[in-house]
Amino acid sequence: MPTRSGNDAAETGRIALDRAETALLEHYTDLVRLAYLTLSPSLSRHRRVLAAHSAVQRAMPGIRPPRRDAHVPGQRRGDRTDRSERDWARAQVLRTALRYDRCPTGWPGVLPPPRALLPALPFVWGLQLFPRSGGADELALAQALSGAPAPARAAFVLCRVDHLSEESTAELLAAAGVEKPAVALRGARQLETSAGALAEALLRSREFDACSVQTRPTDLLRRRRRRLLACTAAGAAAITLATVAVVGPRAVGPSSAPTGSSSRALATGALDPARLVRTPRDEWADTARVDFTAWPARGDRTDDRDLLARALGSWAGPAPGTRTAATSTTPTQPPSSPPQLLYAGDVDDRTVVLFGDGDRIARYTEPSPASSDDVSDQAFVVHASTRDTSGSTPTWDVARTDDADVTTAAAVAVTRGGGKVRYLTAPWIAEAETRDLLRPDTPAKTLPVRPDGVTAPVAGADVKSCASRPVLQLRSSSRIVEKHSFLLTDLGGLSPVHLTHTPLPGGGTPPARQPREATSSTALLAWAHSACALDGLRGAGVRSVNAWDFAQQELPENGGRAVWTCARATTWRGPGSVQVQLRTPGGPPSAPARVVAHQGSTAACGRFGQHVVAAAHWKSGAGHWYTLAAGSRAVTDVTLSGTVKDKHAGRTLAVRAPHDARLRVGARLDNGETLVGLGEQGGTRDD
């Protein structure tokens, strides 16, 4: 009698229906947990719960074609389903969940990715599902997971909950379509370091159990209005059809159906001024979650119902003449539950209203009663980085703020005009100052702040000539963090960007240090050389920028000491870009460092990419050309290939080379792994 090997599923990606069902049902809870933790944190918890169950249920063969190139680890007996069948199920679930991180650029985060979860079963009507909330440890782990790439989250769950070896985990990730399983495993190790010995217990807690959920109704008022809208539309359609039948097609004029904006407004019952969330004034000092949710409602017009109604109405559908903008990848749809009121008041010649809905902040402005002018009858959209809130038109801006903290939720730009910005500071800010990054030796100046938290105007950056780079230097209250000062800079968005610094490795310090606040003399000097590079990040939805001095090098021919810096810009949506900069001796403190390599959408120079190597051309004082290379702390030797080939033990290398030589640089780490250099060196010269 013919028999089938238990490894068939692993080798062909196919599996019998009865065996597939047994594997899915027997391990359903673990598979749903794996999908839930792998799915994008940008989804709401309700959507993640449904998407996780859908990913598992869609794993049955026949629903979508199997991938013949999929390969999962071989058979290991243990329970009713052999290991190959369970690994087959994991690979199918992971492949679906990982598609959320491979959506086309600009794909709305609230919609499932193409060909991923459509049709989406199970389907829930009239209820919101969400796991039960955990404690502070679970919240900290959730925040750490949200900052990790999806493959790293998947690897973390497979290793810590399912107890797979790293080799088996890598094979599963490859079967699910992950291009670089080794990178995902490194990210999983970092997450394990953060979670510690409690990792498995936390991952199995109710915070991450998508099979044990709570329910609550969706917005009842919105559902009622939808029914009314549906009835109205059905009645209008019936009247239209009757008119066509009696009078004829030429008697039918333009459609009188509600426009998209008015339909959205009617369907969003959460946008009711009476239902706005208002946080108690002193809650920020008595909560472990110090972010926008702890902001009280401030301003002298928080009880102006008409103003709040106009502002909320702009979220559902901006009126004609309203200028609208959203930062990169920010969903613009109205919230499903009442948002939080952060501010409503008059600032200069504008009336400003700020809302928060947990993952976003929204700002509405209009001319104040004393300076109202005629409003243009045509709406238009402008880029968020060029927004000017002065003028005679209402404006509407929305930006992502998911997982904001004590620094990234410390200020919001409320008005912008005449080259200056006013900010609304968080209630935990005890002291506000300004300083110029290009003048590190100049003391900070006190920034006046109104009782409602609005600052005096702050000069913007001189983008054309980079002659100045004003930044905010804020200090939080001792009720939050004792003498905690930090820097924020304006890059055109609603929330300013947090600047940090990681200094050169010193004796006795651990290799994996966290970024520090950029307020020390060393940090200010480093940022004086890197400040002008910030202008290239305007409008990119950047959350923070860290300047990491990863190596220093003695230059040939007694040229002095050079410092290598990797500046990483991390966006609110997660991915980031890096620039490698080389600072050579001589020149003023504000002389811009030379950019020698850059790369986008990378984990390099961050928490999950702590190793880097790069190369650059350099000319000595005597006119001789060299190729320099340097690596981070774990580098043991550096290799050059291309026009010039060389290998040198240690973290730095300097070799005579033509000024136009095209080179590739690599390195070996102390754990035996190889490292590819950032960017491709060639034609970059220090004239």
mmCIF file with all atom_site columns, N, CA and C in Angstrom, residues 492-552:
data_model
loop_
_atom_site.group_PDB
_atom_site.id
_atom_site.type_symbol
_atom_site.label_atom_id
_atom_site.label_alt_id
_atom_site.label_comp_id
_atom_site.label_asym_id
_atom_site.label_entity_id
_atom_site.label_seq_id
_atom_site.pdbx_PDB_ins_code
_atom_site.Cartn_x
_atom_site.Cartn_y
_atom_site.Cartn_z
_atom_site.occupancy
_atom_site.B_iso_or_equiv
_atom_site.pdbx_formal_charge
_atom_site.auth_seq_id
_atom_site.auth_comp_id
_atom_site.auth_asym_id
_atom_site.auth_atom_id
_atom_site.pdbx_PDB_model_num
ATOM 1   N N  . GLY A 1 492 ? 8.898  70.638 10.737 1.00 0.00 ? 492 GLY A N  1
ATOM 2   C CA . GLY A 1 492 ? 7.707  70.937 9.966  1.00 0.00 ? 492 GLY A CA 1
ATOM 3   C C  . GLY A 1 492 ? 6.463  70.191 10.371 1.00 0.00 ? 492 GLY A C  1
ATOM 4   N N  . GLY A 1 493 ? 6.542  69.240 11.292 1.00 0.00 ? 493 GLY A N  1
ATOM 5   C CA . GLY A 1 493 ? 5.380  68.460 11.679 1.00 0.00 ? 493 GLY A CA 1
ATOM 6   C C  . GLY A 1 493 ? 4.673  69.033 12.892 1.00 0.00 ? 493 GLY A C  1
ATOM 7   N N  . LEU A 1 494 ? 3.599  68.354 13.317 1.00 0.00 ? 494 LEU A N  1
ATOM 8   C CA . LEU A 1 494 ? 2.879  68.793 14.514 1.00 0.00 ? 494 LEU A CA 1
ATOM 9   C C  . LEU A 1 494 ? 3.717  68.616 15.772 1.00 0.00 ? 494 LEU A C  1
ATOM 10  N N  . SER A 1 495 ? 4.372  67.471 15.901 1.00 0.00 ? 495 SER A N  1
ATOM 11  C CA . SER A 1 495 ? 5.204  67.233 17.079 1.00 0.00 ? 495 SER A CA 1
ATOM 12  C C  . SER A 1 495 ? 6.665  67.367 16.697 1.00 0.00 ? 495 SER A C  1
ATOM 13  N N  . PRO A 1 496 ? 7.442  68.120 17.469 1.00 0.00 ? 496 PRO A N  1
ATOM 14  C CA . PRO A 1 496 ? 8.873  68.252 17.167 1.00 0.00 ? 496 PRO A CA 1
ATOM 15  C C  . PRO A 1 496 ? 9.605  66.928 17.367 1.00 0.00 ? 496 PRO A C  1
ATOM 16  N N  . VAL A 1 497 ? 10.820 66.860 16.836 1.00 0.00 ? 497 VAL A N  1
ATOM 17  C CA . VAL A 1 497 ? 11.594 65.619 16.785 1.00 0.00 ? 497 VAL A CA 1
ATOM 18  C C  . VAL A 1 497 ? 12.575 65.576 17.959 1.00 0.00 ? 497 VAL A C  1
ATOM 19  N N  . HIS A 1 498 ? 12.636 64.426 18.612 1.00 0.00 ? 498 HIS A N  1
ATOM 20  C CA . HIS A 1 498 ? 13.507 64.228 19.774 1.00 0.00 ? 498 HIS A CA 1
ATOM 21  C C  . HIS A 1 498 ? 14.934 63.938 19.297 1.00 0.00 ? 498 HIS A C  1
ATOM 22  N N  . LEU A 1 499 ? 15.904 64.697 19.804 1.00 0.00 ? 499 LEU A N  1
ATOM 23  C CA . LEU A 1 499 ? 17.315 64.513 19.452 1.00 0.00 ? 499 LEU A CA 1
ATOM 24  C C  . LEU A 1 499 ? 18.041 63.829 20.601 1.00 0.00 ? 499 LEU A C  1
ATOM 25  N N  . THR A 1 500 ? 18.800 62.779 20.291 1.00 0.00 ? 500 THR A N  1
ATOM 26  C CA . THR A 1 500 ? 19.577 62.059 21.292 1.00 0.00 ? 500 THR A CA 1
ATOM 27  C C  . THR A 1 500 ? 20.998 61.865 20.775 1.00 0.00 ? 500 THR A C  1
ATOM 28  N N  . HIS A 1 501 ? 21.852 61.311 21.633 1.00 0.00 ? 501 HIS A N  1
ATOM 29  C CA . HIS A 1 501 ? 23.261 61.128 21.285 1.00 0.00 ? 501 HIS A CA 1
ATOM 30  C C  . HIS A 1 501 ? 23.791 59.895 21.990 1.00 0.00 ? 501 HIS A C  1
ATOM 31  N N  . THR A 1 502 ? 24.575 59.108 21.270 1.00 0.00 ? 502 THR A N  1
ATOM 32  C CA . THR A 1 502 ? 25.294 57.983 21.860 1.00 0.00 ? 502 THR A CA 1
ATOM 33  C C  . THR A 1 502 ? 26.787 58.259 21.710 1.00 0.00 ? 502 THR A C  1
ATOM 34  N N  . PRO A 1 503 ? 27.497 58.460 22.817 1.00 0.00 ? 503 PRO A N  1
ATOM 35  C CA . PRO A 1 503 ? 28.906 58.861 22.715 1.00 0.00 ? 503 PRO A CA 1
ATOM 36  C C  . PRO A 1 503 ? 29.812 57.714 22.311 1.00 0.00 ? 503 PRO A C  1
ATOM 37  N N  . LEU A 1 504 ? 31.053 58.044 22.052 1.00 0.00 ? 504 LEU A N  1
ATOM 38  C CA . LEU A 1 504 ? 32.063 57.040 21.724 1.00 0.00 ? 504 LEU A CA 1
ATOM 39  C C  . LEU A 1 504 ? 32.190 56.026 22.846 1.00 0.00 ? 504 LEU A C  1
ATOM 40  N N  . PRO A 1 505 ? 32.438 54.763 22.487 1.00 0.00 ? 505 PRO A N  1
ATOM 41  C CA . PRO A 1 505 ? 32.607 53.762 23.553 1.00 0.00 ? 505 PRO A CA 1
ATOM 42  C C  . PRO A 1 505 ? 33.828 54.082 24.386 1.00 0.00 ? 505 PRO A C  1
ATOM 43  N N  . GLY A 1 506 ? 33.675 53.980 25.697 1.00 0.00 ? 506 GLY A N  1
ATOM 44  C CA . GLY A 1 506 ? 34.781 54.242 26.611 1.00 0.00 ? 506 GLY A CA 1
ATOM 45  C C  . GLY A 1 506 ? 35.133 53.003 27.393 1.00 0.00 ? 506 GLY A C  1
ATOM 46  N N  . GLY A 1 507 ? 36.179 53.101 28.155 1.00 0.00 ? 507 GLY A N  1
ATOM 47  C CA . GLY A 1 507 ? 36.608 51.951 28.922 1.00 0.00 ? 507 GLY A CA 1
ATOM 48  C C  . GLY A 1 507 ? 35.598 51.533 29.965 1.00 0.00 ? 507 GLY A C  1
ATOM 49  N N  . GLY A 1 508 ? 35.294 50.242 29.969 1.00 0.00 ? 508 GLY A N  1
ATOM 50  C CA . GLY A 1 508 ? 34.401 49.690 30.975 1.00 0.00 ? 508 GLY A CA 1
ATOM 51  C C  . GLY A 1 508 ? 32.929 49.857 30.705 1.00 0.00 ? 508 GLY A C  1
ATOM 52  N N  . THR A 1 509 ? 32.534 50.539 29.632 1.00 0.00 ? 509 THR A N  1
ATOM 53  C CA . THR A 1 509 ? 31.109 50.723 29.353 1.00 0.00 ? 509 THR A CA 1
ATOM 54  C C  . THR A 1 509 ? 30.602 49.558 28.538 1.00 0.00 ? 509 THR A C  1
ATOM 55  N N  . PRO A 1 510 ? 29.345 49.143 28.719 1.00 0.00 ? 510 PRO A N  1
ATOM 56  C CA . PRO A 1 510 ? 28.804 48.022 27.962 1.00 0.00 ? 510 PRO A CA 1
ATOM 57  C C  . PRO A 1 510 ? 28.693 48.358 26.484 1.00 0.00 ? 510 PRO A C  1
ATOM 58  N N  . PRO A 1 511 ? 28.785 47.351 25.595 1.00 0.00 ? 511 PRO A N  1
ATOM 59  C CA . PRO A 1 511 ? 28.762 47.633 24.159 1.00 0.00 ? 511 PRO A CA 1
ATOM 60  C C  . PRO A 1 511 ? 27.412 48.089 23.652 1.00 0.00 ? 511 PRO A C  1
ATOM 61  N N  . ALA A 1 512 ? 26.323 47.699 24.279 1.00 0.00 ? 512 ALA A N  1
ATOM 62  C CA . ALA A 1 512 ? 24.985 48.022 23.773 1.00 0.00 ? 512 ALA A CA 1
ATOM 63  C C  . ALA A 1 512 ? 24.343 49.062 24.681 1.00 0.00 ? 512 ALA A C  1
ATOM 64  N N  . ARG A 1 513 ? 24.782 50.310 24.553 1.00 0.00 ? 513 ARG A N  1
ATOM 65  C CA . ARG A 1 513 ? 24.231 51.372 25.378 1.00 0.00 ? 513 ARG A CA 1
ATOM 66  C C  . ARG A 1 513 ? 23.047 52.026 24.702 1.00 0.00 ? 513 ARG A C  1
ATOM 67  N N  . GLN A 1 514 ? 22.140 52.524 25.527 1.00 0.00 ? 514 GLN A N  1
ATOM 68  C CA . GLN A 1 514 ? 20.988 53.229 24.994 1.00 0.00 ? 514 GLN A CA 1
ATOM 69  C C  . GLN A 1 514 ? 21.384 54.670 24.671 1.00 0.00 ? 514 GLN A C  1
ATOM 70  N N  . PRO A 1 515 ? 20.722 55.297 23.707 1.00 0.00 ? 515 PRO A N  1
ATOM 71  C CA . PRO A 1 515 ? 20.989 56.711 23.430 1.00 0.00 ? 515 PRO A CA 1
ATOM 72  C C  . PRO A 1 515 ? 20.743 57.569 24.671 1.00 0.00 ? 515 PRO A C  1
ATOM 73  N N  . ARG A 1 516 ? 21.511 58.631 24.784 1.00 0.00 ? 516 ARG A N  1
ATOM 74  C CA . ARG A 1 516 ? 21.388 59.554 25.904 1.00 0.00 ? 516 ARG A CA 1
ATOM 75  C C  . ARG A 1 516 ? 20.813 60.870 25.419 1.00 0.00 ? 516 ARG A C  1
ATOM 76  N N  . GLU A 1 517 ? 20.310 61.665 26.352 1.00 0.00 ? 517 GLU A N  1
ATOM 77  C CA . GLU A 1 517 ? 19.804 62.975 25.983 1.00 0.00 ? 517 GLU A CA 1
ATOM 78  C C  . GLU A 1 517 ? 20.958 63.841 25.476 1.00 0.00 ? 517 GLU A C  1
ATOM 79  N N  . ALA A 1 518 ? 20.688 64.631 24.437 1.00 0.00 ? 518 ALA A N  1
ATOM 80  C CA . ALA A 1 518 ? 21.743 65.386 23.761 1.00 0.00 ? 518 ALA A CA 1
ATOM 81  C C  . ALA A 1 518 ? 21.956 66.745 24.411 1.00 0.00 ? 518 ALA A C  1
ATOM 82  N N  . THR A 1 519 ? 22.149 66.757 25.740 1.00 0.00 ? 519 THR A N  1
ATOM 83  C CA . THR A 1 519 ? 22.314 68.021 26.455 1.00 0.00 ? 519 THR A CA 1
ATOM 84  C C  . THR A 1 519 ? 23.704 68.190 27.033 1.00 0.00 ? 519 THR A C  1
ATOM 85  N N  . SER A 1 520 ? 24.540 67.158 26.988 1.00 0.00 ? 520 SER A N  1
ATOM 86  C CA . SER A 1 520 ? 25.897 67.284 27.501 1.00 0.00 ? 520 SER A CA 1
ATOM 87  C C  . SER A 1 520 ? 26.758 68.063 26.511 1.00 0.00 ? 520 SER A C  1
ATOM 88  N N  . SER A 1 521 ? 27.923 68.528 26.956 1.00 0.00 ? 521 SER A N  1
ATOM 89  C CA . SER A 1 521 ? 28.820 69.276 26.070 1.00 0.00 ? 521 SER A CA 1
ATOM 90  C C  . SER A 1 521 ? 29.293 68.417 24.914 1.00 0.00 ? 521 SER A C  1
ATOM 91  N N  . THR A 1 522 ? 29.548 67.120 25.169 1.00 0.00 ? 522 THR A N  1
ATOM 92  C CA . THR A 1 522 ? 29.971 66.214 24.094 1.00 0.00 ? 522 THR A CA 1
ATOM 93  C C  . THR A 1 522 ? 28.869 66.050 23.063 1.00 0.00 ? 522 THR A C  1
ATOM 94  N N  . ALA A 1 523 ? 27.626 65.875 23.535 1.00 0.00 ? 523 ALA A N  1
ATOM 95  C CA . ALA A 1 523 ? 26.503 65.702 22.618 1.00 0.00 ? 523 ALA A CA 1
ATOM 96  C C  . ALA A 1 523 ? 26.257 66.967 21.805 1.00 0.00 ? 523 ALA A C  1
ATOM 97  N N  . LEU A 1 524 ? 26.320 68.119 22.446 1.00 0.00 ? 524 LEU A N  1
ATOM 98  C CA . LEU A 1 524 ? 26.089 69.375 21.727 1.00 0.00 ? 524 LEU A CA 1
ATOM 99  C C  . LEU A 1 524 ? 27.151 69.612 20.670 1.00 0.00 ? 524 LEU A C  1
ATOM 100 N N  . LEU A 1 525 ? 28.397 69.242 20.965 1.00 0.00 ? 525 LEU A N  1
ATOM 101 C CA . LEU A 1 525 ? 29.458 69.392 19.966 1.00 0.00 ? 525 LEU A CA 1
ATOM 102 C C  . LEU A 1 525 ? 29.213 68.459 18.787 1.00 0.00 ? 525 LEU A C  1
ATOM 103 N N  . ALA A 1 526 ? 28.783 67.214 19.068 1.00 0.00 ? 526 ALA A N  1
ATOM 104 C CA . ALA A 1 526 ? 28.493 66.280 17.976 1.00 0.00 ? 526 ALA A CA 1
ATOM 105 C C  . ALA A 1 526 ? 27.347 66.788 17.110 1.00 0.00 ? 526 ALA A C  1
ATOM 106 N N  . TRP A 1 527 ? 26.302 67.319 17.752 1.00 0.00 ? 527 TRP A N  1
ATOM 107 C CA . TRP A 1 527 ? 25.150 67.795 16.990 1.00 0.00 ? 527 TRP A CA 1
ATOM 108 C C  . TRP A 1 527 ? 25.449 69.091 16.237 1.00 0.00 ? 527 TRP A C  1
ATOM 109 N N  . ALA A 1 528 ? 26.426 69.874 16.711 1.00 0.00 ? 528 ALA A N  1
ATOM 110 C CA . ALA A 1 528 ? 26.801 71.075 15.966 1.00 0.00 ? 528 ALA A CA 1
ATOM 111 C C  . ALA A 1 528 ? 27.306 70.715 14.573 1.00 0.00 ? 528 ALA A C  1
ATOM 112 N N  . HIS A 1 529 ? 27.964 69.564 14.434 1.00 0.00 ? 529 HIS A N  1
ATOM 113 C CA . HIS A 1 529 ? 28.466 69.118 13.136 1.00 0.00 ? 529 HIS A CA 1
ATOM 114 C C  . HIS A 1 529 ? 27.386 68.413 12.315 1.00 0.00 ? 529 HIS A C  1
ATOM 115 N N  . SER A 1 530 ? 26.311 67.951 12.948 1.00 0.00 ? 530 SER A N  1
ATOM 116 C CA . SER A 1 530 ? 25.284 67.168 12.243 1.00 0.00 ? 530 SER A CA 1
ATOM 117 C C  . SER A 1 530 ? 23.985 67.929 12.033 1.00 0.00 ? 530 SER A C  1
ATOM 118 N N  . ALA A 1 531 ? 23.858 69.130 12.592 1.00 0.00 ? 531 ALA A N  1
ATOM 119 C CA . ALA A 1 531 ? 22.575 69.839 12.606 1.00 0.00 ? 531 ALA A CA 1
ATOM 120 C C  . ALA A 1 531 ? 22.060 70.136 11.204 1.00 0.00 ? 531 ALA A C  1
ATOM 121 N N  . CYS A 1 532 ? 22.943 70.543 10.292 1.00 0.00 ? 532 CYS A N  1
ATOM 122 C CA . CYS A 1 532 ? 22.484 70.945 8.956  1.00 0.00 ? 532 CYS A CA 1
ATOM 123 C C  . CYS A 1 532 ? 21.878 69.777 8.187  1.00 0.00 ? 532 CYS A C  1
ATOM 124 N N  . ALA A 1 533 ? 22.255 68.539 8.525  1.00 0.00 ? 533 ALA A N  1
ATOM 125 C CA . ALA A 1 533 ? 21.707 67.377 7.828  1.00 0.00 ? 533 ALA A CA 1
ATOM 126 C C  . ALA A 1 533 ? 20.248 67.126 8.177  1.00 0.00 ? 533 ALA A C  1
ATOM 127 N N  . LEU A 1 534 ? 19.740 67.785 9.232  1.00 0.00 ? 534 LEU A N  1
ATOM 128 C CA . LEU A 1 534 ? 18.350 67.578 9.636  1.00 0.00 ? 534 LEU A CA 1
ATOM 129 C C  . LEU A 1 534 ? 17.363 68.098 8.594  1.00 0.00 ? 534 LEU A C  1
ATOM 130 N N  . ASP A 1 535 ? 17.769 69.100 7.810  1.00 0.00 ? 535 ASP A N  1
ATOM 131 C CA . ASP A 1 535 ? 16.830 69.691 6.858  1.00 0.00 ? 535 ASP A CA 1
ATOM 132 C C  . ASP A 1 535 ? 16.355 68.690 5.818  1.00 0.00 ? 535 ASP A C  1
ATOM 133 N N  . GLY A 1 536 ? 17.149 67.668 5.528  1.00 0.00 ? 536 GLY A N  1
ATOM 134 C CA . GLY A 1 536 ? 16.732 66.667 4.562  1.00 0.00 ? 536 GLY A CA 1
ATOM 135 C C  . GLY A 1 536 ? 15.653 65.731 5.074  1.00 0.00 ? 536 GLY A C  1
ATOM 136 N N  . LEU A 1 537 ? 15.283 65.855 6.352  1.00 0.00 ? 537 LEU A N  1
ATOM 137 C CA . LEU A 1 537 ? 14.283 64.969 6.954  1.00 0.00 ? 537 LEU A CA 1
ATOM 138 C C  . LEU A 1 537 ? 12.913 65.626 7.072  1.00 0.00 ? 537 LEU A C  1
ATOM 139 N N  . ARG A 1 538 ? 12.767 66.852 6.570  1.00 0.00 ? 538 ARG A N  1
ATOM 140 C CA . ARG A 1 538 ? 11.494 67.557 6.716  1.00 0.00 ? 538 ARG A CA 1
ATOM 141 C C  . ARG A 1 538 ? 10.375 66.805 5.986  1.00 0.00 ? 538 ARG A C  1
ATOM 142 N N  . GLY A 1 539 ? 9.230  66.730 6.667  1.00 0.00 ? 539 GLY A N  1
ATOM 143 C CA . GLY A 1 539 ? 8.052  66.118 6.064  1.00 0.00 ? 539 GLY A CA 1
ATOM 144 C C  . GLY A 1 539 ? 8.094  64.612 5.971  1.00 0.00 ? 539 GLY A C  1
ATOM 145 N N  . ALA A 1 540 ? 9.070  63.943 6.609  1.00 0.00 ? 540 ALA A N  1
ATOM 146 C CA . ALA A 1 540 ? 9.209  62.489 6.497  1.00 0.00 ? 540 ALA A CA 1
ATOM 147 C C  . ALA A 1 540 ? 8.565  61.745 7.659  1.00 0.00 ? 540 ALA A C  1
ATOM 148 N N  . GLY A 1 541 ? 7.860  62.436 8.548  1.00 0.00 ? 541 GLY A N  1
ATOM 149 C CA . GLY A 1 541 ? 7.231  61.765 9.683  1.00 0.00 ? 541 GLY A CA 1
ATOM 150 C C  . GLY A 1 541 ? 8.233  61.216 10.672 1.00 0.00 ? 541 GLY A C  1
ATOM 151 N N  . VAL A 1 542 ? 9.303  61.971 10.938 1.00 0.00 ? 542 VAL A N  1
ATOM 152 C CA . VAL A 1 542 ? 10.371 61.508 11.818 1.00 0.00 ? 542 VAL A CA 1
ATOM 153 C C  . VAL A 1 542 ? 9.968  61.691 13.274 1.00 0.00 ? 542 VAL A C  1
ATOM 154 N N  . ARG A 1 543 ? 10.264 60.695 14.062 1.00 0.00 ? 543 ARG A N  1
ATOM 155 C CA . ARG A 1 543 ? 9.967  60.729 15.499 1.00 0.00 ? 543 ARG A CA 1
ATOM 156 C C  . ARG A 1 543 ? 11.189 61.154 16.316 1.00 0.00 ? 543 ARG A C  1
ATOM 157 N N  . SER A 1 544 ? 12.363 60.600 15.996 1.00 0.00 ? 544 SER A N  1
ATOM 158 C CA . SER A 1 544 ? 13.577 60.915 16.752 1.00 0.00 ? 544 SER A CA 1
ATOM 159 C C  . SER A 1 544 ? 14.785 60.715 15.857 1.00 0.00 ? 544 SER A C  1
ATOM 160 N N  . VAL A 1 545 ? 15.869 61.400 16.201 1.00 0.00 ? 545 VAL A N  1
ATOM 161 C CA . VAL A 1 545 ? 17.135 61.243 15.488 1.00 0.00 ? 545 VAL A CA 1
ATOM 162 C C  . VAL A 1 545 ? 18.221 61.073 16.538 1.00 0.00 ? 545 VAL A C  1
ATOM 163 N N  . ASN A 1 546 ? 19.010 60.010 16.390 1.00 0.00 ? 546 ASN A N  1
ATOM 164 C CA . ASN A 1 546 ? 20.107 59.738 17.310 1.00 0.00 ? 546 ASN A CA 1
ATOM 165 C C  . ASN A 1 546 ? 21.428 59.842 16.567 1.00 0.00 ? 546 ASN A C  1
ATOM 166 N N  . ALA A 1 547 ? 22.360 60.614 17.102 1.00 0.00 ? 547 ALA A N  1
ATOM 167 C CA . ALA A 1 547 ? 23.703 60.733 16.542 1.00 0.00 ? 547 ALA A CA 1
ATOM 168 C C  . ALA A 1 547 ? 24.628 59.824 17.343 1.00 0.00 ? 547 ALA A C  1
ATOM 169 N N  . TRP A 1 548 ? 25.076 58.726 16.724 1.00 0.00 ? 548 TRP A N  1
ATOM 170 C CA . TRP A 1 548 ? 25.891 57.718 17.392 1.00 0.00 ? 548 TRP A CA 1
ATOM 171 C C  . TRP A 1 548 ? 27.333 57.852 16.921 1.00 0.00 ? 548 TRP A C  1
ATOM 172 N N  . ASP A 1 549 ? 28.210 58.288 17.800 1.00 0.00 ? 549 ASP A N  1
ATOM 173 C CA . ASP A 1 549 ? 29.638 58.317 17.498 1.00 0.00 ? 549 ASP A CA 1
ATOM 174 C C  . ASP A 1 549 ? 30.180 56.908 17.718 1.00 0.00 ? 549 ASP A C  1
ATOM 175 N N  . PHE A 1 550 ? 30.312 56.139 16.619 1.00 0.00 ? 550 PHE A N  1
ATOM 176 C CA . PHE A 1 550 ? 30.623 54.721 16.789 1.00 0.00 ? 550 PHE A CA 1
ATOM 177 C C  . PHE A 1 550 ? 32.117 54.410 16.711 1.00 0.00 ? 550 PHE A C  1
ATOM 178 N N  . ALA A 1 551 ? 32.950 55.355 16.236 1.00 0.00 ? 551 ALA A N  1
ATOM 179 C CA . ALA A 1 551 ? 34.383 55.067 16.148 1.00 0.00 ? 551 ALA A CA 1
ATOM 180 C C  . ALA A 1 551 ? 35.161 56.365 16.028 1.00 0.00 ? 551 ALA A C  1
ATOM 181 N N  . GLN A 1 552 ? 36.418 56.315 16.484 1.00 0.00 ? 552 GLN A N  1
ATOM 182 C CA . GLN A 1 552 ? 37.354 57.404 16.233 1.00 0.00 ? 552 GLN A CA 1
ATOM 183 C C  . GLN A 1 552 ? 38.622 56.805 15.630 1.00 0.00 ? 552 GLN A C  1
#
